[in-house]
Every structure is written in C-alpha cells, then in structure tokens.
Coordinates of C-alpha atoms and ligand atoms in Angstrom, one line a residue:
Chain V
M2 CA 29.0 -3.9 102.8
N3 CA 32.5 -4.4 101.5
G4 CA 34.1 -2.6 98.6
E5 CA 32.9 0.4 96.9
P6 CA 29.6 2.0 97.9
M7 CA 27.3 2.1 95.0
L8 CA 28.8 4.7 92.7
N9 CA 27.3 5.0 89.3
E10 CA 29.5 5.6 86.3
A11 CA 29.0 9.3 86.3
D12 CA 30.1 9.5 90.0
K13 CA 33.1 7.3 89.3
A14 CA 34.2 9.6 86.5
K15 CA 33.9 12.6 88.8
T16 CA 35.7 11.1 91.8
G17 CA 38.1 9.0 89.8
G18 CA 36.8 6.0 91.7
G19 CA 37.7 5.0 95.1
R20 CA 41.0 4.9 96.9
A21 CA 43.6 5.6 94.2
A22 CA 42.0 8.9 93.2
A23 CA 41.4 9.9 96.8
E24 CA 45.0 9.3 97.5
K25 CA 46.0 11.4 94.5
A26 CA 43.7 14.1 95.8
G27 CA 45.6 14.1 99.1
G28 CA 43.5 12.1 101.5
R29 CA 42.8 8.4 101.6
Q30 CA 39.1 7.6 101.4
P31 CA 37.8 4.5 103.1
V32 CA 37.1 1.5 100.9
H33 CA 34.9 -0.5 103.3
H34 CA 31.6 1.2 104.0
P35 CA 28.4 0.6 105.9
A36 CA 25.6 -0.7 103.7
V37 CA 23.1 1.8 102.2
E38 CA 20.3 0.6 104.4
Q39 CA 22.5 1.1 107.5
I40 CA 23.2 4.7 106.4
L41 CA 19.4 5.2 106.1
D42 CA 18.8 3.8 109.5
Y43 CA 21.5 6.0 110.9
T44 CA 20.4 9.2 109.2
A45 CA 16.8 8.8 110.3
G46 CA 18.0 8.5 113.9
N47 CA 16.9 4.9 114.4
L48 CA 20.1 3.1 115.4
P49 CA 21.1 2.1 118.9
E50 CA 24.0 4.2 120.3
P51 CA 26.9 1.8 119.5
S52 CA 26.0 1.4 115.9
A53 CA 25.3 5.1 115.5
L54 CA 28.7 5.9 117.0
A55 CA 30.5 3.5 114.6
I56 CA 28.7 5.0 111.5
A57 CA 29.2 8.6 112.7
C58 CA 32.9 7.9 113.0
H59 CA 33.1 6.4 109.6
L60 CA 31.3 9.4 108.2
S61 CA 33.9 11.7 109.5
F62 CA 36.4 9.9 107.2
C63 CA 34.1 9.2 104.3
R64 CA 32.9 11.8 101.8
S65 CA 31.0 9.3 99.8
C66 CA 28.8 8.1 102.7
R67 CA 28.3 11.8 103.8
R68 CA 26.8 12.3 100.3
Q69 CA 24.5 9.4 100.7
M70 CA 23.4 10.8 104.1
S71 CA 22.7 14.2 102.7
L72 CA 20.6 12.7 99.9
F73 CA 18.5 10.8 102.3
E74 CA 18.1 14.0 104.4
A75 CA 17.2 16.0 101.4
A76 CA 14.5 13.5 100.4
A77 CA 13.1 13.4 103.9
G78 CA 13.0 17.2 104.1
L79 CA 11.0 17.4 100.9
L80 CA 8.7 14.6 101.9
L81 CA 8.1 16.3 105.2
E82 CA 6.9 19.4 103.4
N83 CA 4.2 17.5 101.7
R84 CA 2.9 15.8 104.8
D85 CA 0.0 17.0 106.8
G86 CA 1.0 18.9 109.9
A87 CA -0.4 19.0 113.4
E88 CA -2.3 22.0 114.7
I89 CA -0.2 24.3 116.8
S90 CA -1.7 25.7 120.1
A91 CA -2.8 29.3 120.1
G92 CA -0.1 31.4 121.6
L93 CA 2.9 29.1 120.9
R94 CA 4.0 31.4 118.1
D95 CA 3.8 34.5 120.3
R96 CA 5.6 32.9 123.2
T97 CA 8.3 31.8 120.8
L98 CA 8.6 35.3 119.4
E99 CA 9.0 36.7 122.9
M100 CA 11.8 34.3 123.6
L101 CA 13.9 35.2 120.5
D102 CA 16.3 37.5 122.3
I103 CA 16.6 35.6 125.5
P104 CA 20.1 34.2 125.3
D105 CA 19.5 31.0 127.3
A106 CA 16.1 30.2 125.9
V107 CA 17.4 27.1 124.2
N108 CA 20.5 25.1 125.0
D109 CA 22.6 25.3 121.9
D110 CA 24.5 22.2 120.8
A111 CA 27.8 22.1 122.6
P112 CA 30.5 23.7 120.6
A113 CA 32.5 21.1 118.7
A114 CA 35.0 19.6 121.0
R115 CA 38.7 19.9 120.1
V116 CA 40.1 16.6 119.3
A117 CA 43.5 15.5 117.9
P118 CA 43.4 14.9 114.1
D119 CA 43.6 11.2 114.6
V120 CA 40.3 11.1 116.5
P121 CA 36.9 11.2 114.8
P122 CA 35.0 14.1 116.4
P123 CA 32.0 11.9 117.5
L124 CA 34.4 10.0 119.9
A125 CA 34.8 13.2 121.9
L126 CA 31.3 12.6 123.2
F127 CA 32.7 9.5 124.8
G128 CA 35.7 11.2 126.4
I129 CA 38.3 10.4 123.8
D130 CA 40.3 13.4 122.5
A131 CA 43.7 11.8 121.5
L132 CA 44.6 8.2 120.7
S133 CA 47.9 8.8 122.5
A134 CA 46.0 9.5 125.7
V135 CA 43.7 6.5 125.9
P136 CA 44.0 4.8 129.3
W137 CA 44.6 1.3 127.9
M138 CA 43.8 -1.7 130.1
P139 CA 46.0 -4.6 129.2
I140 CA 43.8 -7.7 128.8
W141 CA 46.2 -10.0 127.1
P142 CA 49.8 -9.8 126.0
G143 CA 49.8 -7.3 123.1
I144 CA 46.2 -6.3 123.5
G145 CA 44.9 -3.2 125.1
Y146 CA 41.3 -2.4 125.8
H147 CA 39.3 0.7 126.7
G148 CA 35.6 0.4 127.2
L149 CA 33.3 3.3 126.1
D150 CA 30.3 4.2 128.1
V151 CA 27.5 3.6 125.6
Q152 CA 23.8 2.6 126.1
G153 CA 22.1 -0.1 124.3
G154 CA 25.1 -2.3 123.6
R155 CA 28.8 -2.3 124.0
A156 CA 31.6 -0.2 122.4
A157 CA 35.3 -0.2 123.1
L158 CA 38.7 0.8 121.7
I159 CA 41.1 -2.1 121.1
R160 CA 44.8 -1.7 120.5
L161 CA 46.7 -4.7 118.9
K162 CA 50.5 -4.9 118.7
P163 CA 51.7 -5.5 115.1
G164 CA 50.9 -9.0 114.0
K165 CA 48.7 -9.7 117.1
T166 CA 45.4 -11.4 116.5
M167 CA 42.1 -10.7 118.3
P168 CA 40.6 -13.7 120.0
R169 CA 38.3 -15.6 117.6
H170 CA 34.7 -14.7 118.2
T171 CA 31.2 -14.6 116.8
H172 CA 28.4 -12.2 117.6
T173 CA 24.8 -12.7 118.3
G174 CA 24.0 -9.5 116.4
Q175 CA 25.6 -6.8 114.3
E176 CA 29.2 -5.9 115.1
F177 CA 31.0 -2.9 113.6
T178 CA 34.8 -2.5 113.6
L179 CA 36.2 0.8 112.6
V180 CA 40.0 1.2 112.1
L181 CA 41.5 4.4 113.7
Q182 CA 45.2 3.7 113.3
G183 CA 47.3 1.1 111.6
G184 CA 45.4 -1.8 109.9
Y185 CA 44.2 -5.3 110.2
A186 CA 43.4 -8.3 108.0
S187 CA 40.2 -10.3 108.4
C188 CA 38.6 -12.8 106.1
G189 CA 41.0 -12.2 103.3
Q190 CA 40.6 -8.4 103.3
T191 CA 42.6 -5.6 104.8
F192 CA 41.2 -2.6 106.7
H193 CA 42.8 0.7 107.1
P194 CA 41.9 4.0 109.0
G195 CA 38.3 4.9 108.2
D196 CA 37.4 1.5 107.0
L197 CA 34.3 0.0 108.6
E198 CA 33.8 -3.8 108.8
A199 CA 30.3 -4.9 109.5
C200 CA 29.9 -8.5 110.8
D201 CA 26.8 -10.4 111.7
E202 CA 26.0 -13.7 113.4
E203 CA 27.4 -15.7 110.5
T204 CA 30.9 -14.3 110.8
D205 CA 33.4 -16.1 113.0
H206 CA 36.5 -14.1 112.6
A207 CA 39.9 -13.3 114.2
P208 CA 41.2 -10.0 112.9
G209 CA 45.0 -9.8 112.9
A210 CA 46.9 -6.5 113.1
L211 CA 49.1 -5.7 110.1
A212 CA 52.9 -5.4 110.5
G213 CA 54.2 -1.9 111.2
E214 CA 52.4 0.2 113.8
D215 CA 49.9 -0.7 116.5
C216 CA 46.4 -1.2 115.2
I217 CA 43.8 0.8 117.0
A218 CA 40.1 0.1 116.2
M219 CA 36.8 0.8 117.7
I220 CA 34.4 -2.1 118.1
A221 CA 30.7 -1.5 118.6
T222 CA 28.1 -4.1 119.0
E223 CA 24.5 -4.3 120.1
S224 CA 25.0 -7.5 122.0
P225 CA 27.9 -9.2 123.8
L226 CA 30.6 -11.0 121.9
V227 CA 30.7 -14.7 122.0
L228 CA 34.3 -16.0 122.1
T229 CA 34.8 -19.3 120.4
G230 CA 38.5 -20.0 120.5
P231 CA 40.6 -21.8 123.1
V232 CA 41.4 -18.6 125.0
S233 CA 37.7 -17.8 125.4
R234 CA 37.4 -19.0 129.0
W235 CA 40.1 -16.5 129.9
F236 CA 38.6 -13.8 127.9
N237 CA 35.0 -14.0 128.5
P238 CA 35.1 -12.6 132.1
V239 CA 37.1 -9.5 131.1
F240 CA 35.9 -9.2 127.6
R241 CA 32.3 -8.6 128.3
F242 CA 32.6 -5.1 127.1
Chain C
M22 CA -1.9 24.2 104.3
E23 CA -0.3 27.3 103.1
K24 CA 2.2 26.9 100.2
L25 CA 5.5 28.7 100.5
D26 CA 7.8 27.9 97.7
R27 CA 11.4 27.1 98.2
G28 CA 12.7 30.5 96.9
A29 CA 10.4 32.3 99.3
Q30 CA 11.5 30.2 102.2
A31 CA 15.2 30.9 101.5
E32 CA 14.4 34.7 101.2
L33 CA 12.6 34.7 104.6
L34 CA 15.5 32.9 106.2
R35 CA 17.9 35.3 104.7
A36 CA 15.8 38.2 106.2
V37 CA 16.0 36.5 109.5
A38 CA 19.8 36.1 109.3
E39 CA 20.6 39.5 107.9
A40 CA 17.9 41.8 109.2
R41 CA 16.8 39.9 112.3
D42 CA 13.3 40.2 110.7
R43 CA 10.7 39.0 113.2
Q44 CA 7.9 39.1 110.6
A45 CA 9.9 36.8 108.4
F46 CA 10.5 34.5 111.3
A47 CA 6.8 34.4 112.1
R48 CA 6.0 33.3 108.6
L49 CA 8.5 30.6 108.7
F50 CA 7.1 29.5 112.1
D51 CA 3.6 29.4 110.6
Y52 CA 4.7 27.3 107.7
F53 CA 7.0 24.8 109.4
A54 CA 5.8 24.5 113.0
P55 CA 2.8 22.4 112.2
R56 CA 4.9 20.1 109.9
I57 CA 7.5 19.6 112.5
K58 CA 5.0 19.0 115.2
G59 CA 3.3 16.4 113.0
Y60 CA 6.7 14.7 112.5
L61 CA 7.4 14.6 116.2
M62 CA 4.0 13.4 117.2
R63 CA 4.1 10.7 114.6
L64 CA 7.3 9.5 116.3
G65 CA 5.6 9.3 119.6
A66 CA 6.0 12.7 121.3
D67 CA 2.9 13.8 123.1
D68 CA 1.4 17.2 122.4
G69 CA 3.3 19.1 125.1
M70 CA 6.7 17.5 124.3
A71 CA 6.2 18.0 120.6
E72 CA 5.4 21.7 121.0
E73 CA 8.4 22.1 123.3
L74 CA 10.7 20.6 120.7
V75 CA 9.0 22.7 118.0
Q76 CA 9.8 25.8 120.0
E77 CA 13.4 24.8 120.6
S78 CA 13.9 24.0 116.9
L79 CA 12.5 27.3 115.8
L80 CA 14.6 29.2 118.4
L81 CA 17.6 27.5 116.9
V82 CA 16.5 28.6 113.5
W83 CA 16.6 32.2 114.8
R84 CA 19.9 31.7 116.4
K85 CA 21.6 29.8 113.5
A86 CA 20.0 31.4 110.5
H87 CA 23.4 32.8 109.5
T88 CA 24.8 29.3 109.1
F89 CA 22.2 28.2 106.6
D90 CA 23.7 27.7 103.1
P91 CA 21.1 27.7 100.4
E92 CA 23.7 26.1 98.0
K93 CA 23.8 23.1 100.3
S94 CA 20.3 22.3 101.2
S95 CA 16.7 23.5 101.2
V96 CA 15.2 25.3 104.2
A97 CA 12.9 22.4 104.7
T98 CA 15.8 19.9 104.9
W99 CA 17.8 22.1 107.1
L100 CA 15.0 22.6 109.5
F101 CA 14.1 19.0 109.4
T102 CA 17.7 18.0 110.5
I103 CA 17.5 20.5 113.3
A104 CA 14.3 19.0 114.6
R105 CA 15.6 15.5 114.1
N106 CA 18.7 16.2 116.2
R107 CA 16.7 18.1 118.8
R108 CA 14.3 15.1 119.2
I109 CA 17.2 12.6 119.5
D110 CA 18.9 14.9 122.0
S111 CA 16.1 15.7 124.2
L112 CA 13.7 12.9 123.8
R113 CA 15.9 9.9 123.8
R114 CA 18.7 11.4 125.9
L115 CA 21.2 9.4 123.9
R116 CA 24.4 10.6 122.6
Y117 CA 23.8 10.1 118.9
P118 CA 26.4 11.9 117.0
F119 CA 25.7 13.5 113.6
P120 CA 28.4 15.2 111.6
D121 CA 28.7 18.8 112.7
P122 CA 27.9 20.9 109.6
E123 CA 30.0 23.7 111.0
D124 CA 33.1 21.5 111.5
P125 CA 35.7 22.8 109.0
S126 CA 37.6 19.5 109.0
L127 CA 34.7 18.0 107.2
H128 CA 35.0 20.6 104.5
P129 CA 38.6 20.9 103.4
E130 CA 39.0 23.3 100.6
A131 CA 39.5 20.6 98.0
E132 CA 36.4 18.8 99.0
R133 CA 34.3 22.0 98.8
R134 CA 35.4 22.7 95.3
Q135 CA 34.8 19.1 94.3
D136 CA 31.4 19.1 95.9
E137 CA 30.3 22.5 94.8
A138 CA 28.4 21.3 91.7
Y139 CA 27.0 18.5 93.7
E140 CA 25.6 20.8 96.4
M141 CA 24.1 23.2 93.9
V142 CA 22.3 20.3 92.3
Q143 CA 21.1 19.2 95.6
S144 CA 19.5 22.5 96.3
A145 CA 17.9 22.6 92.9
E146 CA 14.3 22.1 91.9
Y147 CA 15.7 19.1 90.2
L148 CA 15.9 17.1 93.4
R149 CA 12.4 18.0 94.3
R150 CA 11.3 16.5 91.0
A151 CA 13.4 13.4 91.5
V152 CA 11.8 12.8 95.0
A153 CA 8.4 13.4 93.5
Q154 CA 9.1 10.8 90.9
L155 CA 10.3 8.1 93.2
P156 CA 8.1 5.0 92.9
A157 CA 5.7 4.9 95.8
E158 CA 7.2 1.8 97.4
Q159 CA 10.6 3.5 97.5
A160 CA 9.4 6.9 98.8
E161 CA 7.4 5.0 101.4
L162 CA 10.6 3.3 102.7
I163 CA 12.2 6.7 103.3
A164 CA 9.1 8.0 105.0
L165 CA 8.9 4.9 107.3
A166 CA 12.5 5.4 108.3
F167 CA 12.3 9.1 109.0
F168 CA 8.7 9.6 110.1
D169 CA 7.8 6.3 111.8
G170 CA 11.2 5.6 113.2
R171 CA 11.4 2.1 111.6
T172 CA 14.7 0.5 110.8
H173 CA 15.0 -1.5 107.5
R174 CA 14.7 -4.7 109.5
D175 CA 11.5 -3.4 111.2
I176 CA 10.1 -2.5 107.8
A177 CA 10.8 -5.9 106.5
S178 CA 9.1 -7.6 109.4
D179 CA 6.2 -5.1 109.5
R180 CA 5.5 -5.6 105.8
N181 CA 6.3 -9.2 105.7
L182 CA 8.9 -8.5 103.0
P183 CA 12.2 -10.4 102.6
L184 CA 15.1 -8.3 104.0
G185 CA 16.7 -8.4 100.6
T186 CA 13.7 -6.8 99.0
V187 CA 13.8 -3.9 101.5
K188 CA 17.5 -3.4 101.0
S189 CA 17.3 -3.4 97.2
R190 CA 14.4 -0.8 97.3
I191 CA 16.5 1.5 99.5
R192 CA 19.4 1.0 97.1
L193 CA 17.2 1.7 94.1
A194 CA 15.8 4.9 95.7
L195 CA 19.3 6.2 96.5
N196 CA 20.6 5.3 93.0
R197 CA 17.7 7.1 91.4
L198 CA 18.3 10.3 93.4
R199 CA 22.0 10.0 92.7
K200 CA 21.5 9.4 89.0
E201 CA 19.2 12.4 88.6
M202 CA 21.8 14.6 90.2
A203 CA 24.6 13.1 88.1
A204 CA 22.6 13.7 85.0
F205 CA 21.9 17.2 86.0
H206 CA 25.6 17.8 86.7
D207 CA 26.7 16.4 83.4
G208 CA 24.1 18.4 81.6
Y209 CA 22.4 15.5 80.0
H210 CA 20.3 12.5 80.8
D211 CA 22.2 9.2 80.5
E212 CA 18.9 7.6 79.8
K213 CA 18.2 9.8 76.9
S214 CA 21.7 9.7 75.4
N215 CA 21.8 6.0 75.7
G216 CA 18.7 5.9 73.7
Ligands
LIG10 ZN1 31.8 5.3 103.5

C-alpha cells in the first residue's frame, strides 16, 4: 500500500524507478499508491463511490497505476471474448442499425469538464473545478472543510494550515486520503500531491500538515470517522461528513 | 460462436470509422453483442436492460470508432470498457469516474513516447498468450472481479480463502502479465536468459 507499486526490474530500468526519475522527466509521480487488489476492484467497477473517487483521482496523477489498470482491462477484454454470450433478440441488430444516424440515440458521455490544473478531473463530477474556489467551512482554527455529495459513504476536502494537525481518529472501515496541495506527515511518512494513503480500522492517526503552504487533501471513507482524541466531543457533531 | 480474429476486428472497426461502413458495423454487432449481453446479465441485468445497454454500447462504437487506437488496446478490450462504463452509468446511477481516454492531460507528449513501446506490446498477440497462460486460479480472480462483480474481499469470503491469499494471487497475475510485456519489450525472456 505504501512505497513503490510492484515494479519488476525491467520496469524500473525503463522508468528509472519512482520519484527521482519522474522528477527528472519533468513531473513528480506519486510514491504512495493503492494496493493492486484495490486497483482491480476499482477497474472492475466494484467499489463504492467514495473509494472509486479517491482511486480515480490518484490515477489522474499516476502513470504507474494507470498501467496496472489497463493491464487488468486488457485481460478482462480477452477473457470476455472467450466466454459464452447470451442470445440476442431477433430485430435488435436491425433496430440498432436504424438508429445509427439519429444524433440523440444515445447520450454520449458528458464532454470532459474544464478544471484548473490543480484539480484531478474526476472531482469535477462533484462540483470542484479549482482549489482556489472551494467554499471552505471553518470547523476548527486552521482547519477548513468542504463535504462532497457522494453515495455509499463520505468524502470531503480538508484544508490544514501549515503545521496544523487533523484530529486524531480511527475508522471502522477503509479510509483513503489523497493529497491535492502541500503535504502532510502521518505515521512517520510524508505525503505529497497525488499520494494516496490507505488506512483501515487498525490505524489511529493524526496527520499533520507540513510547513510551507496549506495542505489540501481529499478524504474518502465508506463509513463515518471515529474521533478518539480529546477534541472529539467537539468534532463529532460537525465532523460527521 | 463465430470466431473473428483480432486483426479482422480492427479492420472492421477501421471501416466503420473511415467509411461509415454499416456492413462492417453489423459484423461487429453480431460478434460482440452476445458477449456483452452475457457479461451484463451475469452482473444482474435482466434481459431487457441488458439489450438496452448492448444497444447503447454499440451505438457508442459507431459514434466513437474514430477514437479507437489499435496501438493502445484490442477492439474487445475497448468495447468491454465502453460496456462497463455504460453499465455503471445507467444501471447503478452512480458517479464512478474512470480516466477519460480522450483527456490530453493524461497523455503528455513525454508520456506518450515513453509508453509507446508499452502500448504496442499491450496490443500484441503476446498479451493474448500471456492471459491464456495465466494459472486458472489467477485468471478466475480477474473473471470474478469483472464478470461477477466481486471485490477481492468478497472473493476471499465466497471461497473461504485468507485475504492474503487472494491479494497475493492478484499480485501474481499482474506481475505475470507485466513480466511478459517487459520481456517482449526488451526482446528477450528474463527467464530464459537467467537460465
Ligand atoms: Zn499510483
């Protein structure tokens, strides 16, 4: 879950391995990735909305995870070809042929929304088009909060002033944190834009923003947070995001 | 079921894109519609819903044929991702974002060049062989995820397998696919050269 995704030696030779090379090549690549099985769950379309959003945003930063995704898709496409199909009703083909030239016969996917370069495109689906325009709600000195309207869990953007620490909390299920701006330290590791931290029920952590600029991160969880620190009785009512 | 090899599929799709060839479209329909319908029904769509989504997916094939890049994927994989996205869109009514293959920001020039060899390999017959050679228990995991809608946790509990076993099989499957491609890219098999 942390550190390099599984790269074999040949891949490493080609990419130069991780962050240093990516930086040399002009763009920093994330160093903290979702686990392979989470990429499979995502690619097959089996995740609840909050986790899918977190992984989709990470993918928009991460070449290496996009490659894993396309490998799984390629394998699925090939496996699909070898499976038995289901019989198609008489007439479906002709009806489809007749519809080919009707412009509105099928709703095309919405054209890609325009977003600022600091926003991963999937966030546009949830009304975020620039980090500078997020309507922050102050929930604690130095901490801003903006809930995202997701089904099947909770997701929110959090803004921490430099050096500010998130309230200590645990989770009853999977929680993803994806850095969008600045960085934070958690459990002895640092996280920068594009990095995805995956925590489960065993983690009791209190991420602290690094010095420098504000840290903005997206948090996605399939269940509510459980606050464990002394401020929890203040936070729990507001923080049920 | 009729066999249509990968080269023939790509040719038909090209005819659709360039000549708006209805005959070619009809052949792609005949080949893929039953497979996609099978996929959708397996995931719980009823007959009517499955056919509606098949029709929408194939109409998108007609509309988007020009965006298909044979260097990047097989027709089967491309069509599969269209059907998957369509299903998630219409059936679950969730916002489940996938990377937009047409988003230029995901393909900066440097990345394209770097990925070129990779993508060619992906489209090669090579990958087909790699998938065919996956151990059954690994191929099954991929099939359960994509065709039965099971997460890795579901699979572990369905099969009474430790979670760690499921994770390591997924890892092994991916590593094997990746290794085949790396070997192809470098023009040799590490296994062979390592003796
Ligand atoms: Zn990644």
